[in-house]
Coordinates of C-alpha atoms in Angstrom, one line a residue:
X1 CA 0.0 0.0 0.0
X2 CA 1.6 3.6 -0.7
X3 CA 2.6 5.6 2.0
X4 CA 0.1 8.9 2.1
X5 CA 1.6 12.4 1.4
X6 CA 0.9 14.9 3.9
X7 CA 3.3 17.4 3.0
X8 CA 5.3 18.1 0.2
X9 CA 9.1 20.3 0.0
X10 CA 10.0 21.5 -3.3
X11 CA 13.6 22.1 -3.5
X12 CA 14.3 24.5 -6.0
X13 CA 16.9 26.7 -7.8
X14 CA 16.9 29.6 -6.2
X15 CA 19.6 31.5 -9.0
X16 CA 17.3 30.4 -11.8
X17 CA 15.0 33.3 -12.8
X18 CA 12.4 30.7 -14.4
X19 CA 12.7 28.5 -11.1
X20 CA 11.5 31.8 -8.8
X21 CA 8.8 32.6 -10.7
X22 CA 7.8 28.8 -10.7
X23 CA 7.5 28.7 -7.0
X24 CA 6.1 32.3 -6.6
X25 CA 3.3 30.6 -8.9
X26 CA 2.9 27.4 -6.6
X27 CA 2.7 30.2 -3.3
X28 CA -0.1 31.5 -5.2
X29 CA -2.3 28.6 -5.6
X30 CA -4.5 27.0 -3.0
X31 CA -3.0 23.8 -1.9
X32 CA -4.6 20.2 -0.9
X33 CA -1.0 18.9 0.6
X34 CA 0.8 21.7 1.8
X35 CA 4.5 22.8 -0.1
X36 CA 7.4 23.8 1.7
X37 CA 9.9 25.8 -1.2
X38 CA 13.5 25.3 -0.3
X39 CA 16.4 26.9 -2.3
X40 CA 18.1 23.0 -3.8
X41 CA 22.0 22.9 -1.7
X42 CA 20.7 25.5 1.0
X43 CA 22.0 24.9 4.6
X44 CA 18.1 24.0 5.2
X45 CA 17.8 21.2 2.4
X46 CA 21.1 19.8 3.4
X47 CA 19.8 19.7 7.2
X48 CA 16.5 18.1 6.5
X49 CA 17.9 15.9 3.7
X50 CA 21.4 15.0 4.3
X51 CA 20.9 11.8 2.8
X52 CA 20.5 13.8 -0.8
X53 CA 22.4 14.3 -4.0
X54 CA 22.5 18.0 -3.1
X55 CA 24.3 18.5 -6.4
X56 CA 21.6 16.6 -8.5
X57 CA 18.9 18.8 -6.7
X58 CA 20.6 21.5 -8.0
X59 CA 20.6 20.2 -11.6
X60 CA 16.7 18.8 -11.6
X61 CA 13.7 19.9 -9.9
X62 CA 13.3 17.2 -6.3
X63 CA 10.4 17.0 -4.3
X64 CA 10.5 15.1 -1.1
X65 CA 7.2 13.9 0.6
X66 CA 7.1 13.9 4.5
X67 CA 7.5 9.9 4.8
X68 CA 10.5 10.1 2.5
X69 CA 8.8 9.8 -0.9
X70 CA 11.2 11.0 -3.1
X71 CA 10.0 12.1 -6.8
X72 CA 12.7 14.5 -9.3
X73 CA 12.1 15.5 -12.9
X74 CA 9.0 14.8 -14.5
X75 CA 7.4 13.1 -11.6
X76 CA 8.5 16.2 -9.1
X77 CA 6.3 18.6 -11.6
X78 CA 3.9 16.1 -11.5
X79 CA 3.3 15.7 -7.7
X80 CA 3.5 19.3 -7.1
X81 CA 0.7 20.0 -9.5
X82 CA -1.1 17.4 -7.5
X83 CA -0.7 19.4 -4.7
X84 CA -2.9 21.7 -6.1
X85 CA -6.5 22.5 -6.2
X86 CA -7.1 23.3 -9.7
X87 CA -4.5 21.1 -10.8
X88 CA -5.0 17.7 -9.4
X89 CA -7.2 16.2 -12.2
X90 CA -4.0 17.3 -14.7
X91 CA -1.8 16.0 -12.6
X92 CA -3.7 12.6 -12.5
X93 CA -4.2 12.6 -16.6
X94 CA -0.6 14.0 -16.7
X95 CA 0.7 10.5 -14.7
X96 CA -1.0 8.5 -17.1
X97 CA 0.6 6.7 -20.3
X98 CA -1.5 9.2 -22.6
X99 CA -0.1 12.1 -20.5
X100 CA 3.5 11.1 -19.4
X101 CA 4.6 12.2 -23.4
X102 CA 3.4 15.6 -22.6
X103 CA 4.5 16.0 -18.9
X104 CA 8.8 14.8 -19.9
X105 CA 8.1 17.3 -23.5
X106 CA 7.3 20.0 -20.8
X107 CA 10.0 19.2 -18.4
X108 CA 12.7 19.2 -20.9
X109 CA 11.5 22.6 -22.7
X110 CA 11.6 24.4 -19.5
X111 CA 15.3 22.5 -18.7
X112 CA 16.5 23.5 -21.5
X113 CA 15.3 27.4 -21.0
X114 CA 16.6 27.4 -17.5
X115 CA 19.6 26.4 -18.7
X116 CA 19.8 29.3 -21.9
X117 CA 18.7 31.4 -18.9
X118 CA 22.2 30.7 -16.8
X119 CA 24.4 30.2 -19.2
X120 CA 27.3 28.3 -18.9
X121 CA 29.5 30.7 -16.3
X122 CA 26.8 30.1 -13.7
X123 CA 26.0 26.1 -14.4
X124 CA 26.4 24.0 -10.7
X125 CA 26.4 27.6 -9.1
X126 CA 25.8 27.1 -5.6
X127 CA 21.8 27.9 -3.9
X128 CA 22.4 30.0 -0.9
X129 CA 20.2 32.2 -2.8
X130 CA 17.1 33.1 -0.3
X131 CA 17.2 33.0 3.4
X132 CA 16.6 30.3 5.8
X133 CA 15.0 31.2 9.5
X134 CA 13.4 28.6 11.4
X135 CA 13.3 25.8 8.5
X136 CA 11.4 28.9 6.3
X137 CA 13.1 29.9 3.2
X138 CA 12.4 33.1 1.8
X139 CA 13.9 34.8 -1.7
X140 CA 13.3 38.3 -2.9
X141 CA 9.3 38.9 -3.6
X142 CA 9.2 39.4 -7.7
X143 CA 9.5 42.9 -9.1
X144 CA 6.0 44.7 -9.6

């Protein structure tokens, strides 16, 4: 039987513009499992996760369920949309055979964007971006 999710943390590159705006989206929306956003190789995620890849988090989108349910890539888009009120049923079709094309098509347009959007000076940078207070990260609110 699968372990229920009760909480989800998104660990996320917080030097990537695209990555930002992503979770500034998902603070927006009203969520059925809560999200934690963590900056990917922050002191935080390397204190709540010290059995990670830190450096892969830094490379793919990670989510990591409260009971240790760990999903990266497509399946971490995936599960975080699932998180969401108005974006479970996609989610659901998304996880199927019919969907799964779409979802990885998706996942590798916005890698390879992210990646235009860094360029090759700042590729493995380190995360430290944001701040961490009492396992809450924080990064700049976006410009107006």
């Amino acid at each position: 039987m699968p372990t229920p999710v009760g909480r989800l943390t998104v660990l996320y590159d917080a030097d990537c513009p695209l990555c930002v705006h992503l979770r500034h989206w998902l603070l927006r929306q009203r969520q059925l499992v809560p999200l934690d956003l963590v900056p990917a190789g922050s002191h935080e995620a390397r204190r709540r996760f010290p059995d990670l890849d830190h450096s892969a988090t830094l490379r793919e989108i990670t989510v990591v369920g409260d009971r240790g349910q760990v999903y990266r890539e497509t399946n971490a888009w995936i599960v975080c949309l699932w998180a969401l009120a108005d974006h479970r049923a996609k989610a659901h079709w998304l996880a199927t055979p019919a969907g799964q094309p779409f979802a990885r098509v998706t996942v590798l347009a916005a890698a390879k964007w992210r990646e235009a959007l860094k360029g090759p000076d700042r590729e493995g940078g380190h995360a430290e971006g944001g701040h961490c207070e009492g396992g809450h990260c924080e990064v700049p609110d976006p410009p107006d």
